[in-house]
């Protein structure tokens, strides 16, 4: 069965940031009982690493955080816009490139910066709407590329992704509720949004 809502996270080579975001958001969707209605994947703007696994440091950070992970890198193609609801860019350079690839203005509007969903962004957009990315392509909302740095850069990326994922998931829930796919949450209801019982929380590895 094809999921009614599809998200693709995009970074440069699809071995560091975007597979990290894919794993984090997929795990939270499963915990929230939305993994059957939201499909998540990732890609890179370039094809240098096609067929490779994720960077070992990405795998290590995800494993330490308790996130399940399996990945094969691939390159994003403009033809994918047709079946995607959201294309999430990890930095402003990806945002520009992806919007330049978009065949239509409607497709370009699907491209958003991940960190535009940090706390407050979804609430400002209003119920049932997805927040727009900043129009100025500012670097302030970038998830920086950790590839040429140390392990701490990967840990920082994970923290940024986790921080933004809450707002992204709230916006996706609102969009699904607006389509009638799930029931809207109320202030009295903090559980699963009417799809099925959420999975048990994952266990983080102890270090």
Short mmCIF file of C-alpha atoms in Angstrom, two decimals:
data_model
loop_
_atom_site.label_atom_id
_atom_site.label_comp_id
_atom_site.label_asym_id
_atom_site.label_seq_id
_atom_site.Cartn_x
_atom_site.Cartn_y
_atom_site.Cartn_z
CA UNK A 1 0.00 0.00 0.00
CA UNK A 2 1.32 3.42 -0.91
CA UNK A 3 1.38 5.90 1.95
CA UNK A 4 -0.85 8.95 1.45
CA UNK A 5 1.91 11.36 2.56
CA UNK A 6 5.52 11.19 1.36
CA UNK A 7 8.62 13.03 2.59
CA UNK A 8 12.14 13.02 1.16
CA UNK A 9 15.09 14.49 3.09
CA UNK A 10 17.90 15.82 0.91
CA UNK A 11 21.52 16.75 1.65
CA UNK A 12 24.63 16.73 -0.57
CA UNK A 13 25.75 13.12 -0.87
CA UNK A 14 23.03 11.28 1.09
CA UNK A 15 25.50 9.71 3.51
CA UNK A 16 25.47 12.04 6.54
CA UNK A 17 22.65 14.49 7.25
CA UNK A 18 19.70 13.29 5.19
CA UNK A 19 19.90 9.59 6.21
CA UNK A 20 20.18 10.79 9.80
CA UNK A 21 17.00 12.86 9.41
CA UNK A 22 15.26 9.97 7.66
CA UNK A 23 16.02 7.57 10.51
CA UNK A 24 15.02 10.02 13.25
CA UNK A 25 11.71 11.01 11.67
CA UNK A 26 10.82 7.43 10.70
CA UNK A 27 11.37 6.31 14.31
CA UNK A 28 9.17 9.10 15.67
CA UNK A 29 6.45 8.34 13.12
CA UNK A 30 6.45 4.71 14.26
CA UNK A 31 6.22 5.76 17.91
CA UNK A 32 3.28 8.01 17.01
CA UNK A 33 1.48 5.31 15.03
CA UNK A 34 1.90 7.16 11.73
CA UNK A 35 4.35 4.86 9.97
CA UNK A 36 1.52 3.33 7.95
CA UNK A 37 0.37 6.65 6.50
CA UNK A 38 3.65 8.58 6.08
CA UNK A 39 6.48 7.32 3.88
CA UNK A 40 9.98 8.70 4.55
CA UNK A 41 13.15 8.41 2.50
CA UNK A 42 16.24 10.46 1.61
CA UNK A 43 18.56 11.37 -1.26
CA UNK A 44 21.47 13.62 -2.22
CA UNK A 45 21.71 16.49 -4.68
CA UNK A 46 24.76 14.73 -6.17
CA UNK A 47 25.44 11.13 -7.12
CA UNK A 48 29.01 10.74 -5.84
CA UNK A 49 28.04 8.18 -3.21
CA UNK A 50 25.22 6.33 -4.98
CA UNK A 51 25.07 2.74 -3.75
CA UNK A 52 27.13 3.45 -0.62
CA UNK A 53 25.96 3.06 2.95
CA UNK A 54 25.78 5.96 5.36
CA UNK A 55 28.97 7.47 6.77
CA UNK A 56 30.15 5.27 9.70
CA UNK A 57 29.94 8.29 12.01
CA UNK A 58 26.28 8.78 11.08
CA UNK A 59 25.63 5.11 11.78
CA UNK A 60 27.40 5.37 15.15
CA UNK A 61 25.45 8.47 16.21
CA UNK A 62 22.14 6.88 15.21
CA UNK A 63 23.00 3.64 17.00
CA UNK A 64 23.93 5.54 20.16
CA UNK A 65 20.60 7.38 19.96
CA UNK A 66 18.67 4.14 19.61
CA UNK A 67 17.49 4.80 16.04
CA UNK A 68 17.10 1.82 13.69
CA UNK A 69 19.05 2.36 10.49
CA UNK A 70 19.51 0.78 7.06
CA UNK A 71 20.57 2.92 4.11
CA UNK A 72 21.78 2.96 0.51
CA UNK A 73 22.70 6.38 -0.92
CA UNK A 74 21.01 7.70 -4.06
CA UNK A 75 20.64 10.94 -6.01
CA UNK A 76 17.48 13.05 -6.06
CA UNK A 77 15.72 13.39 -9.42
CA UNK A 78 13.31 16.12 -10.51
CA UNK A 79 10.76 13.49 -11.60
CA UNK A 80 10.24 12.56 -7.94
CA UNK A 81 8.45 15.83 -7.20
CA UNK A 82 5.29 14.41 -8.72
CA UNK A 83 4.80 11.80 -5.97
CA UNK A 84 6.26 13.74 -3.00
CA UNK A 85 4.39 15.98 -0.56
CA UNK A 86 7.47 17.46 1.08
CA UNK A 87 11.12 17.71 0.04
CA UNK A 88 13.12 18.67 3.13
CA UNK A 89 16.45 20.41 2.52
CA UNK A 90 19.15 20.20 5.16
CA UNK A 91 20.74 23.56 4.30
CA UNK A 92 20.10 26.67 2.22
CA UNK A 93 22.30 25.47 -0.66
CA UNK A 94 20.15 22.36 -1.02
CA UNK A 95 17.06 24.54 -0.81
CA UNK A 96 18.19 26.68 -3.74
CA UNK A 97 19.25 23.70 -5.83
CA UNK A 98 16.07 21.72 -5.23
CA UNK A 99 13.81 24.64 -5.98
CA UNK A 100 15.79 25.17 -9.17
CA UNK A 101 15.10 21.54 -10.14
CA UNK A 102 11.38 21.78 -9.47
CA UNK A 103 9.35 21.49 -12.71
CA UNK A 104 6.56 23.80 -11.45
CA UNK A 105 5.99 26.51 -8.86
CA UNK A 106 3.77 24.07 -6.99
CA UNK A 107 6.66 21.60 -6.81
CA UNK A 108 9.08 24.32 -5.70
CA UNK A 109 6.71 25.13 -2.83
CA UNK A 110 7.16 21.57 -1.54
CA UNK A 111 10.82 22.28 -0.72
CA UNK A 112 11.38 23.42 2.86
CA UNK A 113 14.34 23.80 5.19
CA UNK A 114 14.28 21.24 8.00
CA UNK A 115 15.11 23.77 10.70
CA UNK A 116 12.24 26.01 9.62
CA UNK A 117 10.15 23.55 11.64
CA UNK A 118 11.89 24.25 14.92
CA UNK A 119 9.74 25.19 17.91
CA UNK A 120 7.23 27.92 17.06
CA UNK A 121 7.31 27.53 13.27
CA UNK A 122 4.44 25.07 12.97
CA UNK A 123 2.28 27.01 15.42
CA UNK A 124 2.81 30.22 13.47
CA UNK A 125 1.57 28.59 10.27
CA UNK A 126 -1.87 27.79 11.68
CA UNK A 127 -3.88 24.54 11.89
CA UNK A 128 -3.70 22.25 8.88
CA UNK A 129 -0.96 24.21 7.14
CA UNK A 130 2.72 23.47 6.63
CA UNK A 131 5.08 26.36 7.50
CA UNK A 132 6.96 28.00 4.64
CA UNK A 133 10.73 28.11 4.55
CA UNK A 134 12.36 31.51 4.92
CA UNK A 135 12.57 33.29 1.57
CA UNK A 136 15.98 34.80 2.24
CA UNK A 137 17.94 31.52 2.08
CA UNK A 138 19.68 32.42 5.34
CA UNK A 139 22.43 30.17 6.69
CA UNK A 140 21.00 30.58 10.21
CA UNK A 141 18.71 27.58 9.68
CA UNK A 142 21.29 25.28 8.09
CA UNK A 143 22.17 21.88 9.51
CA UNK A 144 25.95 22.16 8.87
CA UNK A 145 27.78 19.48 6.90
CA UNK A 146 29.75 17.37 9.43
CA UNK A 147 31.64 15.32 6.82
CA UNK A 148 35.03 17.05 7.10
CA UNK A 149 34.93 17.46 10.88
CA UNK A 150 35.02 15.28 13.95
CA UNK A 151 32.48 13.04 15.61
CA UNK A 152 31.11 15.91 17.68
CA UNK A 153 29.83 17.53 14.48
CA UNK A 154 27.66 14.47 13.82
CA UNK A 155 26.33 14.62 17.36
CA UNK A 156 25.46 18.28 16.84
CA UNK A 157 23.63 17.42 13.61
CA UNK A 158 21.57 14.81 15.42
CA UNK A 159 20.60 17.33 18.08
CA UNK A 160 19.49 19.84 15.43
CA UNK A 161 17.50 17.20 13.57
CA UNK A 162 15.79 16.00 16.74
CA UNK A 163 14.94 19.59 17.66
CA UNK A 164 13.33 20.29 14.29
CA UNK A 165 11.56 16.94 13.97
CA UNK A 166 8.94 17.75 16.60
CA UNK A 167 7.65 20.74 14.63
CA UNK A 168 7.82 18.85 11.34
CA UNK A 169 5.80 15.96 12.74
CA UNK A 170 3.21 18.34 14.19
CA UNK A 171 2.82 19.97 10.77
CA UNK A 172 2.48 16.59 9.08
CA UNK A 173 -0.19 15.55 11.59
CA UNK A 174 -2.11 18.75 10.84
CA UNK A 175 -1.84 18.13 7.09
CA UNK A 176 -3.06 14.55 7.49
CA UNK A 177 -5.96 15.68 9.68
CA UNK A 178 -6.91 18.31 7.09
CA UNK A 179 -7.05 15.53 4.46
CA UNK A 180 -9.17 13.36 6.72
CA UNK A 181 -6.49 10.66 6.95
CA UNK A 182 -6.30 10.90 10.75
CA UNK A 183 -8.39 12.60 13.42
CA UNK A 184 -7.13 15.94 14.69
CA UNK A 185 -5.62 16.10 18.14
CA UNK A 186 -7.32 18.04 20.91
CA UNK A 187 -5.79 19.61 24.06
CA UNK A 188 -7.25 16.67 26.02
CA UNK A 189 -5.74 14.08 23.68
CA UNK A 190 -1.99 13.60 23.78
CA UNK A 191 -1.85 10.04 22.43
CA UNK A 192 -1.82 8.49 18.98
CA UNK A 193 -3.79 10.48 16.34
CA UNK A 194 -6.39 7.81 15.61
CA UNK A 195 -4.39 5.51 13.31
CA UNK A 196 -3.31 2.69 15.64
CA UNK A 197 -1.64 2.23 18.98
CA UNK A 198 1.90 3.73 19.01
CA UNK A 199 4.89 1.43 19.22
CA UNK A 200 6.89 1.13 22.39
CA UNK A 201 9.63 3.79 22.69
CA UNK A 202 13.03 2.76 21.44
CA UNK A 203 15.82 2.13 23.94
CA UNK A 204 18.92 4.25 23.64
CA UNK A 205 22.26 2.51 23.99
CA UNK A 206 24.13 3.14 27.17
CA UNK A 207 27.67 4.38 26.78
#
